[in-house]
Amino acid sequence: RRDPPAELPQWKGGGTTHNLKEIILGRCFTYIRMVNPGLRKDCLKIWETFENAFISKNPCNITEQDYQPLMELAAHPILCNKTLLWSKTNELAHQYTKVQGSLLTLEDTLLGYMADKVTWCGSPSSTEMNYQSCPRWNECTNNSNTIYWKMASKIFAEAACGVVYVMLNGSISQPFRNSSIFGSVEIHHLNPEKVPLVKIWVMHNIEEQSSDSCSDSSIKDLKSIIEGRNIAFSCENDHRMLLKSGNIAPKSPVRKSIIL
Ligand code: C8R
């Protein structure tokens, strides 16, 4: 039986994505059967553990502990030299990995794949999910979604080995922000014993005239954070991708936004 919506707290953000359970289960099975076949995970258990992390809880009081069991169940190894991190370049970074075919973002791991573009939250007064509304990040910074992304990002960064690539947005005033998940979580969790070099790519909108964002003061801050952690740093403006042969076939057109 559903609790009447009026009893649920009214937050300013959109509510839980409808059919969340089916979406998460479907994505989990798609991931283990088709995206990364051979990865052995119990999707039903993963869903139950996911649900347990936030159901019947105030979405503004979710802690890392709540998600710990899920993170342990769903995390899996990734290959060296393939990690792509990004900040404020969500769409381009994912278009790039899709066409380039070798680098992986967090969305190419089970934790990122399951949660991409969905919203979820519970409420202390109900065992149902709140489909009406969920907190926006400015209502509480540690809501059920942001804690999830921060933890998944931390695990992804900790697991990285070899060269790590980072795609930043040179068309905004501060390409590097230490308040972003990249700047506050990932950069601090790369392991200098496994990661010798971080390669920054600062990308610009096509219609803009070219500019050197590598000399931007925020990128200099980033350089000193990385070098301070004993990891080598390099920076390139508008990295031109090398496409795997066969990827520019008539049936897979390169989207216009990634032809730079
Ligand atoms: N990462 C973080 N957030 C992610 C995400 C992801 O992979 N995938 C999605 N959809 N999101 P931003 P950032 C959502 O400000 O803060 C990892 C979350 O709702 O442009 O530096 C990834 O590995 C989240 O609040 O970038 C990447 O390297 C916003 O998008 C960084 O962290 C964050 O988008 C990106 O996080």
CSV table of C-alpha atoms and ligand atoms in Angstrom, one decimal:
chain,number,residue,atom,x,y,z
A,1,ARG,CA,0.0,0.0,0.0
A,2,ARG,CA,1.3,3.4,-0.9
A,3,ASP,CA,1.6,6.2,1.7
A,4,PRO,CA,-0.4,9.2,0.7
A,5,PRO,CA,2.0,11.6,-1.1
A,6,ALA,CA,0.9,14.5,1.2
A,7,GLU,CA,2.8,12.9,4.1
A,8,LEU,CA,6.1,12.9,2.2
A,9,PRO,CA,8.5,15.8,2.6
A,10,GLN,CA,8.4,18.2,-0.3
A,11,TRP,CA,11.9,18.8,-1.7
A,12,LYS,CA,12.8,21.1,-4.5
A,13,GLY,CA,14.3,18.5,-6.8
A,14,GLY,CA,12.6,15.9,-9.0
A,15,GLY,CA,11.4,12.8,-7.3
A,16,THR,CA,12.6,9.2,-7.6
A,17,THR,CA,12.8,8.0,-11.2
A,18,HIS,CA,9.7,5.9,-11.9
A,19,ASN,CA,10.4,2.2,-12.3
A,20,LEU,CA,13.7,2.7,-10.6
A,21,LYS,CA,13.9,-0.9,-9.5
A,22,GLU,CA,13.3,-2.2,-13.0
A,23,ILE,CA,15.8,0.3,-14.4
A,24,ILE,CA,18.6,-0.6,-11.9
A,25,LEU,CA,17.9,-4.3,-12.3
A,26,GLY,CA,17.8,-4.1,-16.1
A,27,ARG,CA,21.0,-2.1,-16.2
A,28,CYS,CA,22.8,-4.4,-13.9
A,29,PHE,CA,21.8,-7.5,-16.0
A,30,THR,CA,22.7,-5.6,-19.2
A,31,TYR,CA,26.0,-4.8,-17.7
A,32,ILE,CA,27.0,-8.3,-16.6
A,33,ARG,CA,25.6,-10.0,-19.7
A,34,MET,CA,26.4,-7.6,-22.5
A,35,VAL,CA,28.7,-4.7,-21.5
A,36,ASN,CA,31.1,-6.7,-19.3
A,37,PRO,CA,30.3,-10.3,-19.8
A,38,GLY,CA,32.1,-12.6,-17.4
A,39,LEU,CA,31.8,-10.2,-14.5
A,40,ARG,CA,30.0,-12.2,-11.9
A,41,LYS,CA,27.6,-10.2,-9.8
A,42,ASP,CA,24.3,-10.9,-8.1
A,43,CYS,CA,22.0,-8.2,-9.5
A,44,LEU,CA,19.1,-9.0,-7.2
A,45,LYS,CA,21.3,-8.7,-4.2
A,46,ILE,CA,22.8,-5.5,-5.6
A,47,TRP,CA,19.3,-4.0,-5.9
A,48,GLU,CA,18.3,-5.0,-2.4
A,49,THR,CA,21.5,-3.6,-1.0
A,50,PHE,CA,21.0,-0.4,-3.0
A,51,GLU,CA,17.4,0.0,-1.7
A,52,ASN,CA,18.5,-0.7,1.9
A,53,ALA,CA,21.0,2.1,1.7
A,54,PHE,CA,18.3,4.8,1.4
A,55,ILE,CA,14.8,3.4,2.1
A,56,SER,CA,13.1,4.7,5.3
A,57,LYS,CA,15.9,7.3,5.8
A,58,ASN,CA,16.1,11.0,5.6
A,59,PRO,CA,17.7,11.7,2.2
A,60,CYS,CA,19.7,14.6,3.8
A,61,ASN,CA,21.2,12.3,6.4
A,62,ILE,CA,22.7,9.6,4.2
A,63,THR,CA,26.2,8.6,5.1
A,64,GLU,CA,29.0,6.7,3.4
A,65,GLN,CA,28.3,3.8,5.8
A,66,ASP,CA,24.8,3.5,4.2
A,67,TYR,CA,26.3,2.8,0.8
A,68,GLN,CA,29.4,0.8,2.0
A,69,PRO,CA,27.7,-2.7,1.5
A,70,LEU,CA,26.6,-1.7,-2.0
A,71,MET,CA,30.0,-0.3,-3.0
A,72,GLU,CA,31.6,-3.5,-1.8
A,73,LEU,CA,29.2,-5.7,-3.7
A,74,ALA,CA,29.2,-3.8,-7.0
A,75,ALA,CA,32.8,-2.6,-7.4
A,76,HIS,CA,35.1,-4.4,-9.8
A,77,PRO,CA,38.6,-4.1,-11.2
A,78,ILE,CA,39.5,-1.9,-14.2
A,79,LEU,CA,42.5,-2.1,-16.6
A,80,CYS,CA,45.5,0.2,-16.3
A,81,ASN,CA,45.9,3.2,-18.6
A,82,LYS,CA,42.2,3.4,-19.4
A,83,THR,CA,40.7,5.7,-16.8
A,84,LEU,CA,39.1,8.9,-18.0
A,85,LEU,CA,38.0,11.4,-15.4
A,86,TRP,CA,36.1,14.6,-16.3
A,87,SER,CA,34.5,17.7,-14.8
A,88,LYS,CA,31.8,19.8,-16.5
A,89,THR,CA,32.4,17.9,-19.7
A,90,ASN,CA,29.9,15.1,-19.1
A,91,GLU,CA,28.5,14.8,-22.6
A,92,LEU,CA,31.7,15.3,-24.5
A,93,ALA,CA,33.7,12.9,-22.3
A,94,HIS,CA,31.1,10.1,-22.8
A,95,GLN,CA,30.8,10.8,-26.6
A,96,TYR,CA,34.6,10.6,-26.7
A,97,THR,CA,34.9,7.3,-24.9
A,98,LYS,CA,32.1,5.8,-27.1
A,99,VAL,CA,33.9,6.7,-30.3
A,100,GLN,CA,37.5,6.3,-29.2
A,101,GLY,CA,36.7,2.9,-27.9
A,102,SER,CA,39.4,2.3,-25.3
A,103,LEU,CA,39.2,4.7,-22.4
A,104,LEU,CA,36.6,4.1,-19.6
A,105,THR,CA,34.7,6.6,-17.5
A,106,LEU,CA,32.9,5.7,-14.3
A,107,GLU,CA,29.7,5.1,-16.3
A,108,ASP,CA,31.6,2.2,-17.9
A,109,THR,CA,31.8,0.5,-14.5
A,110,LEU,CA,28.8,-1.2,-12.9
A,111,LEU,CA,28.3,1.5,-10.2
A,112,GLY,CA,28.3,4.3,-12.8
A,113,TYR,CA,26.3,2.4,-15.4
A,114,MET,CA,23.5,1.6,-13.0
A,115,ALA,CA,23.0,5.1,-11.6
A,116,ASP,CA,23.6,7.3,-14.6
A,117,LYS,CA,20.8,9.9,-15.0
A,118,VAL,CA,18.5,8.5,-12.4
A,119,THR,CA,17.3,10.0,-9.1
A,120,TRP,CA,16.3,8.3,-5.9
A,121,CYS,CA,15.4,9.1,-2.4
A,122,GLY,CA,13.4,7.7,0.5
A,123,SER,CA,11.8,9.2,3.5
A,124,PRO,CA,11.8,8.4,7.2
A,125,SER,CA,8.0,8.2,7.4
A,126,SER,CA,7.7,5.6,4.6
A,127,THR,CA,9.1,2.3,3.3
A,128,GLU,CA,8.3,3.6,-0.2
A,129,MET,CA,10.6,5.6,-2.4
A,130,ASN,CA,9.7,9.3,-2.7
A,131,TYR,CA,8.4,9.7,-6.3
A,132,GLN,CA,7.2,13.2,-5.6
A,133,SER,CA,10.5,15.0,-4.8
A,134,CYS,CA,14.1,14.6,-3.7
A,135,PRO,CA,16.5,17.2,-2.3
A,136,ARG,CA,18.4,19.4,-4.7
A,137,TRP,CA,22.1,19.7,-4.0
A,138,ASN,CA,21.5,23.2,-2.5
A,139,GLU,CA,19.0,21.8,0.0
A,140,CYS,CA,21.5,19.5,1.4
A,141,THR,CA,24.9,18.8,0.0
A,142,ASN,CA,25.1,15.2,1.2
A,143,ASN,CA,21.9,13.8,-0.2
A,144,SER,CA,21.4,10.2,-1.3
A,145,ASN,CA,22.6,10.8,-4.8
A,146,THR,CA,25.6,13.0,-4.2
A,147,ILE,CA,27.0,10.6,-1.5
A,148,TYR,CA,26.6,7.8,-4.0
A,149,TRP,CA,28.5,9.6,-6.8
A,150,LYS,CA,31.2,10.7,-4.3
A,151,MET,CA,31.7,7.2,-3.1
A,152,ALA,CA,31.6,5.6,-6.5
A,153,SER,CA,34.1,8.3,-7.8
A,154,LYS,CA,36.4,7.7,-4.9
A,155,ILE,CA,36.5,3.9,-5.6
A,156,PHE,CA,37.0,4.6,-9.3
A,157,ALA,CA,40.0,6.9,-8.6
A,158,GLU,CA,41.5,4.6,-6.0
A,159,ALA,CA,41.3,1.7,-8.5
A,160,ALA,CA,43.1,3.7,-11.3
A,161,CYS,CA,46.5,2.5,-12.4
A,162,GLY,CA,48.8,3.8,-15.2
A,163,VAL,CA,48.3,7.1,-16.9
A,164,VAL,CA,45.0,8.8,-15.9
A,165,TYR,CA,43.3,11.1,-18.4
A,166,VAL,CA,41.1,14.1,-17.4
A,167,MET,CA,38.8,16.0,-19.6
A,168,LEU,CA,38.1,19.5,-18.4
A,169,ASN,CA,36.0,22.4,-19.8
A,170,GLY,CA,38.0,25.3,-21.0
A,171,SER,CA,34.9,27.3,-22.0
A,172,ILE,CA,33.9,28.0,-18.4
A,173,SER,CA,35.5,30.6,-16.2
A,174,GLN,CA,37.2,28.0,-13.9
A,175,PRO,CA,38.1,24.8,-15.7
A,176,PHE,CA,39.3,23.3,-12.4
A,177,ARG,CA,37.2,23.7,-9.3
A,178,ASN,CA,38.2,22.1,-6.0
A,179,SER,CA,34.6,21.9,-5.0
A,180,SER,CA,33.8,19.5,-7.9
A,181,ILE,CA,33.8,15.8,-7.4
A,182,PHE,CA,36.9,15.6,-9.6
A,183,GLY,CA,38.6,18.3,-7.5
A,184,SER,CA,37.4,17.3,-4.0
A,185,VAL,CA,37.4,13.5,-4.3
A,186,GLU,CA,39.1,11.9,-7.3
A,187,ILE,CA,42.3,13.9,-7.5
A,188,HIS,CA,43.0,13.1,-3.8
A,189,HIS,CA,42.3,9.4,-4.2
A,190,LEU,CA,44.6,8.6,-7.1
A,191,ASN,CA,47.4,6.4,-5.7
A,192,PRO,CA,50.8,7.8,-6.6
A,193,GLU,CA,52.3,4.3,-6.4
A,194,LYS,CA,50.1,3.1,-9.2
A,195,VAL,CA,49.6,6.4,-11.2
A,196,PRO,CA,52.8,7.9,-12.5
A,197,LEU,CA,51.1,10.6,-14.7
A,198,VAL,CA,47.9,12.6,-15.0
A,199,LYS,CA,47.2,14.0,-18.5
A,200,ILE,CA,44.8,16.9,-18.5
A,201,TRP,CA,42.9,17.8,-21.7
A,202,VAL,CA,41.2,21.2,-21.6
A,203,MET,CA,38.5,21.3,-24.3
A,204,HIS,CA,36.8,24.4,-25.8
A,205,ASN,CA,33.6,24.9,-27.6
A,206,ILE,CA,34.1,24.7,-31.4
A,207,GLU,CA,32.7,28.1,-32.2
A,208,GLU,CA,35.1,29.9,-29.8
A,209,GLN,CA,38.5,31.2,-30.8
A,210,SER,CA,41.3,29.0,-29.5
A,211,SER,CA,42.7,29.9,-26.1
A,212,ASP,CA,45.4,28.5,-23.9
A,213,SER,CA,43.5,27.2,-20.8
A,214,CYS,CA,46.5,25.2,-19.6
A,215,SER,CA,47.9,28.5,-18.4
A,216,ASP,CA,44.7,29.4,-16.6
A,217,SER,CA,45.3,29.9,-12.9
A,218,SER,CA,42.8,27.2,-11.9
A,219,ILE,CA,44.9,24.7,-14.0
A,220,LYS,CA,48.0,25.9,-12.2
A,221,ASP,CA,46.3,25.1,-8.9
A,222,LEU,CA,45.5,21.7,-10.2
A,223,LYS,CA,49.1,21.2,-11.4
A,224,SER,CA,50.4,21.9,-7.9
A,225,ILE,CA,47.9,19.6,-6.2
A,226,ILE,CA,48.9,16.7,-8.6
A,227,GLU,CA,52.6,17.4,-8.3
A,228,GLY,CA,52.3,17.8,-4.6
A,229,ARG,CA,51.0,14.2,-4.5
A,230,ASN,CA,54.1,13.0,-6.4
A,231,ILE,CA,52.3,12.4,-9.7
A,232,ALA,CA,53.6,13.9,-12.9
A,233,PHE,CA,51.3,16.4,-14.7
A,234,SER,CA,50.8,17.3,-18.3
A,235,CYS,CA,48.2,19.6,-19.9
A,236,GLU,CA,47.0,19.9,-23.5
A,237,ASN,CA,44.5,22.3,-25.1
A,238,ASP,CA,41.9,20.7,-27.3
A,239,HIS,CA,43.3,17.2,-27.6
A,240,ARG,CA,42.6,15.8,-31.0
A,241,MET,CA,41.4,12.3,-30.6
A,242,LEU,CA,42.9,9.4,-32.4
A,243,LEU,CA,40.1,7.1,-33.5
A,244,LYS,CA,40.3,3.4,-33.5
A,245,SER,CA,40.3,2.3,-37.2
A,246,GLY,CA,36.8,1.2,-38.2
A,247,ASN,CA,35.1,3.5,-35.9
A,248,ILE,CA,34.3,6.0,-38.6
A,249,ALA,CA,32.1,3.7,-40.6
A,250,PRO,CA,28.9,4.9,-42.4
A,251,LYS,CA,26.8,3.2,-39.7
A,252,SER,CA,28.5,5.0,-36.9
A,253,PRO,CA,28.8,8.7,-37.8
A,254,VAL,CA,31.1,10.8,-35.6
A,255,ARG,CA,28.9,13.3,-33.9
A,256,LYS,CA,29.6,16.9,-34.9
A,257,SER,CA,30.5,18.0,-31.4
A,258,ILE,CA,33.5,15.7,-31.3
A,259,ILE,CA,35.1,16.6,-34.6
A,260,LEU,CA,37.5,19.2,-33.3
B,1,C8R,N1,31.2,11.3,-11.6
B,1,C8R,C1,30.6,12.3,-10.8
B,1,C8R,N2,29.3,12.7,-11.0
B,1,C8R,C2,28.6,12.1,-11.9
B,1,C8R,C3,29.1,11.0,-12.7
B,1,C8R,C4,30.4,10.6,-12.5
B,1,C8R,O1,30.9,9.7,-13.2
B,1,C8R,N3,28.1,10.6,-13.6
B,1,C8R,C5,27.0,11.4,-13.4
B,1,C8R,N4,25.9,11.4,-14.1
B,1,C8R,N5,27.3,12.3,-12.3
B,1,C8R,P1,30.2,17.7,-12.8
B,1,C8R,P2,32.3,16.6,-11.1
B,1,C8R,C6,26.4,13.4,-11.9
B,1,C8R,O2,30.0,18.9,-11.8
B,1,C8R,O3,31.6,17.1,-9.9
B,1,C8R,C7,32.7,11.2,-11.4
B,1,C8R,C8,26.3,13.6,-10.5
B,1,C8R,O4,24.9,14.0,-10.2
B,1,C8R,O5,30.3,18.1,-14.2
B,1,C8R,O6,33.8,17.0,-11.2
B,1,C8R,C9,33.4,11.0,-12.8
B,1,C8R,O7,34.4,9.9,-12.6
B,1,C8R,C10,27.2,14.7,-10.1
B,1,C8R,O8,26.8,15.5,-9.0
B,1,C8R,O9,31.6,17.0,-12.4
B,1,C8R,C11,34.1,12.3,-13.1
B,1,C8R,O10,35.5,12.2,-13.2
B,1,C8R,C12,27.3,15.6,-11.4
B,1,C8R,O11,27.0,14.6,-12.4
B,1,C8R,C13,33.8,13.2,-11.9
B,1,C8R,O12,33.2,12.4,-10.9
B,1,C8R,C14,28.8,16.0,-11.4
B,1,C8R,O13,29.1,16.6,-12.6
B,1,C8R,C15,32.8,14.3,-12.3
B,1,C8R,O14,32.3,15.0,-11.2
